PDB file of C-alpha atoms and ligand atoms in Angstrom:
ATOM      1  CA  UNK A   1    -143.947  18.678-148.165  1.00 49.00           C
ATOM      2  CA  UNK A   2    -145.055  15.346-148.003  1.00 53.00           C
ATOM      3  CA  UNK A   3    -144.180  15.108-144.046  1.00 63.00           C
ATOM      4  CA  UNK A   4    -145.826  17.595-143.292  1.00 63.00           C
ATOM      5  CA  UNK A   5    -149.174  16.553-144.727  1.00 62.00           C
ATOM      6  CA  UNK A   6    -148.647  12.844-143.646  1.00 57.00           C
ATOM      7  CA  UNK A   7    -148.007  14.901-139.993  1.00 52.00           C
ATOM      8  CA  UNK A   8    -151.431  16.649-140.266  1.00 59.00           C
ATOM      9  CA  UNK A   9    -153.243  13.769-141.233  1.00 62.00           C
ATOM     10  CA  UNK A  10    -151.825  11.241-138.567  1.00 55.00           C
ATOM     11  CA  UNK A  11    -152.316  14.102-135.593  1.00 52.00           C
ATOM     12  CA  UNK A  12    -156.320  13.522-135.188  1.00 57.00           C
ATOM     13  CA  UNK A  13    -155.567   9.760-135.199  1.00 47.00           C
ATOM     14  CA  UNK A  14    -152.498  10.046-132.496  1.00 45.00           C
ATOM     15  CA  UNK A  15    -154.990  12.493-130.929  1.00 48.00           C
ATOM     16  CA  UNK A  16    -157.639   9.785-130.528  1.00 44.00           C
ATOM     17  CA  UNK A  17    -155.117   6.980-129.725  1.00 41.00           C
ATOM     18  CA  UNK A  18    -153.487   9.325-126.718  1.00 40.00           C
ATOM     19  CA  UNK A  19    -157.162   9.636-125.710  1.00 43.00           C
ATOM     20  CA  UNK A  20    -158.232   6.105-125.616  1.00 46.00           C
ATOM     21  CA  UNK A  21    -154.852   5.441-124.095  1.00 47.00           C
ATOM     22  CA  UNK A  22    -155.572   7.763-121.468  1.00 45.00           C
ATOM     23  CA  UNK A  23    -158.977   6.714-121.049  1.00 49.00           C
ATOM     24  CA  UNK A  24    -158.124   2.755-120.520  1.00 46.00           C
ATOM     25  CA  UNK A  25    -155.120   3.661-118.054  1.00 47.00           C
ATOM     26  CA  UNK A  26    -157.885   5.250-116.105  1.00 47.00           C
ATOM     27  CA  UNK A  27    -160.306   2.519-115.854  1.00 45.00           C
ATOM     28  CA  UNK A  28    -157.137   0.171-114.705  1.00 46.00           C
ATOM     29  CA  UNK A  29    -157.044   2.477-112.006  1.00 47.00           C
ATOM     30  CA  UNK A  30    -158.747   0.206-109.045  1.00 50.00           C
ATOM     31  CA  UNK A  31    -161.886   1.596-107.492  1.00 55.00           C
ATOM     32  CA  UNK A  32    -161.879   2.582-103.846  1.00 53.00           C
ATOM     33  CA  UNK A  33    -163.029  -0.071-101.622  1.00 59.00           C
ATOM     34  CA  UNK A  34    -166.344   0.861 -99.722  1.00 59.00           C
ATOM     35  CA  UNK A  35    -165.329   2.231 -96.468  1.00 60.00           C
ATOM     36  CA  UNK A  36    -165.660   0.168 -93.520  1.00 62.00           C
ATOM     37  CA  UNK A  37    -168.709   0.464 -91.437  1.00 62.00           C
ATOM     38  CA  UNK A  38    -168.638   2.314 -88.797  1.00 63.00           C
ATOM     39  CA  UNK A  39    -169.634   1.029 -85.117  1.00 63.00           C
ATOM     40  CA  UNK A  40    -170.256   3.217 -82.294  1.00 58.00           C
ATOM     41  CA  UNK A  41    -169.214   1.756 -79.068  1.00 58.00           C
ATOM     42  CA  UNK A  42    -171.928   1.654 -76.272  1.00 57.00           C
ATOM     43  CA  UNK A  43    -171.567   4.277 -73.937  1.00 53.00           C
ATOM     44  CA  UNK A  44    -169.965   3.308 -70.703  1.00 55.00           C
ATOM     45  CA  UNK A  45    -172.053   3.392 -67.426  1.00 50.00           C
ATOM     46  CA  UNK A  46    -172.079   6.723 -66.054  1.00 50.00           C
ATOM     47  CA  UNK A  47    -170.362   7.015 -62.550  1.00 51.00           C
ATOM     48  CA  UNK A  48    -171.284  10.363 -60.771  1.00 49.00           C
ATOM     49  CA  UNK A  49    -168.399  12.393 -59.745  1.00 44.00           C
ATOM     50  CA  UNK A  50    -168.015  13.706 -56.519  1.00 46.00           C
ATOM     51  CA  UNK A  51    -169.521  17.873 -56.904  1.00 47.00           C
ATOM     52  CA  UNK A  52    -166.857  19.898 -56.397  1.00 51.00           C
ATOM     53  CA  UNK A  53    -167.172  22.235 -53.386  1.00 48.00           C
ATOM     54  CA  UNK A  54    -168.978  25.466 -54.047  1.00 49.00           C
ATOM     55  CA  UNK A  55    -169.390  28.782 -52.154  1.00 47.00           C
ATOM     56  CA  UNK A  56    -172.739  27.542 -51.245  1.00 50.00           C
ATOM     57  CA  UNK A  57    -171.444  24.419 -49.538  1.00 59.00           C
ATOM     58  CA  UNK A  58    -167.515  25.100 -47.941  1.00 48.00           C
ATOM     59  CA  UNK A  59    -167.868  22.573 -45.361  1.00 52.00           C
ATOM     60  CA  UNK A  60    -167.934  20.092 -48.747  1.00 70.00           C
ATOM     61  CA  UNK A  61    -164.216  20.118 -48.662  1.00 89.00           C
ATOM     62  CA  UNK A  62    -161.578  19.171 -46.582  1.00 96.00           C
ATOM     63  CA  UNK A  63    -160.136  21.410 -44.856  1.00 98.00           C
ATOM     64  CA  UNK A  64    -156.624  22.758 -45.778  1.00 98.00           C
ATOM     65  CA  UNK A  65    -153.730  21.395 -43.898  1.00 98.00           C
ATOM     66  CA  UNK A  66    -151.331  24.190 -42.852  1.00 97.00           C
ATOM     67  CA  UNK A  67    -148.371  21.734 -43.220  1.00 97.00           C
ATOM     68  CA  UNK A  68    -149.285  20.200 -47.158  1.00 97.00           C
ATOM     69  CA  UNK A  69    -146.779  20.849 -49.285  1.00 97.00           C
ATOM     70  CA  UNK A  70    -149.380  23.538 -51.368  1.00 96.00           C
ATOM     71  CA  UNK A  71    -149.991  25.465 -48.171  1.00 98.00           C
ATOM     72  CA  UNK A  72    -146.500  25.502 -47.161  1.00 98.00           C
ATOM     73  CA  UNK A  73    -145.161  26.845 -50.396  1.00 97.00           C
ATOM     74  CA  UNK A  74    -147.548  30.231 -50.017  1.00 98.00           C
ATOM     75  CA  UNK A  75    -147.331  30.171 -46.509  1.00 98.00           C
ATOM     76  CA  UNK A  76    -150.933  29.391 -45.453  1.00 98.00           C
ATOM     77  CA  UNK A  77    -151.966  29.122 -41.752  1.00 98.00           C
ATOM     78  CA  UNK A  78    -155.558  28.733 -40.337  1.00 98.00           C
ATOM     79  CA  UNK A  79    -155.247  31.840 -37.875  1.00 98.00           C
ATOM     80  CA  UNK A  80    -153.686  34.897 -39.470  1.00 98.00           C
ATOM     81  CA  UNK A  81    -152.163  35.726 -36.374  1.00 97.00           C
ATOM     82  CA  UNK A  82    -149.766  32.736 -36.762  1.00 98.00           C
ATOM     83  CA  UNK A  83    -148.055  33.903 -39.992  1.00 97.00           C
ATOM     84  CA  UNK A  84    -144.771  34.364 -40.770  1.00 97.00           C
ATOM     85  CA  UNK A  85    -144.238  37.969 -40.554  1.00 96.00           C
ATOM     86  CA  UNK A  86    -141.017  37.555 -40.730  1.00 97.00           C
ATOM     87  CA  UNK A  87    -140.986  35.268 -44.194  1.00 97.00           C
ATOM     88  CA  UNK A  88    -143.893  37.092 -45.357  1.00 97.00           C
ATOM     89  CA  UNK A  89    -143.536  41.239 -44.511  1.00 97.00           C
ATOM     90  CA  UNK A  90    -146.429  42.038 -46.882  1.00 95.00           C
ATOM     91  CA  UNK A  91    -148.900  40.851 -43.973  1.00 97.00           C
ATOM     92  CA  UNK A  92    -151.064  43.627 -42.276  1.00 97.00           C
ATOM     93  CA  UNK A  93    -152.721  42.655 -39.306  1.00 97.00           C
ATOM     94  CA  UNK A  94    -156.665  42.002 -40.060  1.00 97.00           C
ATOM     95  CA  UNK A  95    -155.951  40.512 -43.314  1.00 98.00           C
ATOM     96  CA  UNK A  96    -157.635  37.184 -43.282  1.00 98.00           C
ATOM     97  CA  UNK A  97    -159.208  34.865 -46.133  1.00 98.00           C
ATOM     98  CA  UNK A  98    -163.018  36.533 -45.549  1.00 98.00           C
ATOM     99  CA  UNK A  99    -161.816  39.787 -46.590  1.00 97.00           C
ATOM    100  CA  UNK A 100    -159.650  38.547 -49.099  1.00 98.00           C
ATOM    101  CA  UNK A 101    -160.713  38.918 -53.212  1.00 98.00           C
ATOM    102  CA  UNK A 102    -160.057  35.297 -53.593  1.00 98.00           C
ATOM    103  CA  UNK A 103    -162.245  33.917 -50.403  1.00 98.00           C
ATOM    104  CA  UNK A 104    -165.623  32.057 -51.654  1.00 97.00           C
ATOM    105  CA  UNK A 105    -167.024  31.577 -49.107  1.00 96.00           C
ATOM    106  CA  UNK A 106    -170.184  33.783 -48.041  1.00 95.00           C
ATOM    107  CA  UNK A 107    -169.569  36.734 -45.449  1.00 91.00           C
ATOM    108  CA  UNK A 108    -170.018  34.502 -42.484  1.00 95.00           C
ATOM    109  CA  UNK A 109    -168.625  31.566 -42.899  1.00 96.00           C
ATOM    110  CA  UNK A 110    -166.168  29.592 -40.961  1.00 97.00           C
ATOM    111  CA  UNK A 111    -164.313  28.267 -43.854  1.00 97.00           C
ATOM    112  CA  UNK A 112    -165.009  28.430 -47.750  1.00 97.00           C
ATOM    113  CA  UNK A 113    -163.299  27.792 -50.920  1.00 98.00           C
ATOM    114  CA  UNK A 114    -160.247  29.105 -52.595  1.00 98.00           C
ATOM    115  CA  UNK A 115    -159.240  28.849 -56.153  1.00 97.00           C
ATOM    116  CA  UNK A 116    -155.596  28.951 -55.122  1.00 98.00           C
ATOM    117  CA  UNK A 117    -155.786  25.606 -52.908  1.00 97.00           C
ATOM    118  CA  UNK A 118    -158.900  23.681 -55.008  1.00 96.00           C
ATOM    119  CA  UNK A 119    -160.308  20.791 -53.234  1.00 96.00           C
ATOM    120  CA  UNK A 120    -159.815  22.146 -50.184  1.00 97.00           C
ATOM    121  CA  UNK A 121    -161.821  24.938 -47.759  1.00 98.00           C
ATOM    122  CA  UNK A 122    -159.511  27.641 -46.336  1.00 98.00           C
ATOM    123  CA  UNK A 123    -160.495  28.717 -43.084  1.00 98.00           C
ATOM    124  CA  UNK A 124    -161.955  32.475 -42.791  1.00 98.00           C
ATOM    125  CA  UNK A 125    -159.829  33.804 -40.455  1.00 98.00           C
ATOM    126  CA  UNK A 126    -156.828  32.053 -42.516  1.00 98.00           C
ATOM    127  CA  UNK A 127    -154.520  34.003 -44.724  1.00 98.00           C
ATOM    128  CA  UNK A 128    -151.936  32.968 -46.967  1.00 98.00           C
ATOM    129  CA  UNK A 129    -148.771  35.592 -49.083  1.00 98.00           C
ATOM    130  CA  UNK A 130    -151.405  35.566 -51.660  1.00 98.00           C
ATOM    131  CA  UNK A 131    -153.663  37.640 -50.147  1.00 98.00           C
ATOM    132  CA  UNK A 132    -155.541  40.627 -51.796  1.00 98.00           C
ATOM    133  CA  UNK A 133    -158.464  43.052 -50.185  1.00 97.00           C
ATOM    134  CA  UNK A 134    -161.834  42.117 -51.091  1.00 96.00           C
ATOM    135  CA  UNK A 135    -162.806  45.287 -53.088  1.00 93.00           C
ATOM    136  CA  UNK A 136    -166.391  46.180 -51.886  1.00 78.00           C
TER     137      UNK A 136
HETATM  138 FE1  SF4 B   1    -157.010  33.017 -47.935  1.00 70.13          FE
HETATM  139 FE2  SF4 B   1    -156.887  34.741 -49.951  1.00 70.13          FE
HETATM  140 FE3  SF4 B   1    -154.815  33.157 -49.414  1.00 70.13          FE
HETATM  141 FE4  SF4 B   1    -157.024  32.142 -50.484  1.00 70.13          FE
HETATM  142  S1  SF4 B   1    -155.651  33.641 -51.423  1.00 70.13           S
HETATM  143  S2  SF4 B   1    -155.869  31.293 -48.761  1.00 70.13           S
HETATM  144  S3  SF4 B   1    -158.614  33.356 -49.486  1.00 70.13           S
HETATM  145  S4  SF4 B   1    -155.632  34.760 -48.081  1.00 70.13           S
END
């Protein structure tokens, strides 16, 4: 049995060496370098955008050209009496943009915003295949 008491008494020294091999192989280990400062750029010059047209202010924007390419594809005209009914057969006479749900602008305006043609005021007695009665 002589191996197996030279293996118990060489364990707690191979213990220690594993240890203190482990422990050097860590400090080789190179630090992190500091991280780099950071800088914050100065903030550009602020350029104020042009306000976006509002219910409060329809004549703000342009006003919708019946022949663009966005007006056009749902069929917009300035006077409801000019649309297609033949393109469009949904249209009812006296639908026009101030009685329609999407209309912005305020009960008697001319002209006034629509979400469906942004940028742009839509005229009130306008209507487009999009239409849809102002609930009241
Ligand atoms: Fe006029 Fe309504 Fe069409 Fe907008 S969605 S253009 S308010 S009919």
């Amino acid at each position: 049995m002589t191996t197996r008491r030279r293996f118990i008494e060489i364990m707690p020294l191979a213990g220690a060496a594993l240890l203190a091999a482990c422990g050097e192989k860590k400090a080789a280990v190179p630090e992190p370098s500091a991280p780099a400062p950071v800088t914050v750029p100065a903030p550009a010059p602020s350029v104020a955008a042009p306000a976006p047209a509002t219910a409060a202010d329809p004549a703000a924007a342009a006003p919708l050209d019946e022949k663009s390419e966005k007006a056009v594809g749902l069929g917009y005209v300035s006077d409801a009496k000019n649309a297609d009914t033949t393109k469009y057969k949904t249209y009812v006479a006296g639908q026009v943009c101030s009685n329609c749900a999407l209309f912005q602008g305020k009960a008697n305006d001319a002209s006034g915003p629509c979400p469906l043609f942004a940028g742009n005021s839509v005229a009130a007695k306008g209507w487009c295949s999009a239409y849809s009665k102002k609930l009241t």
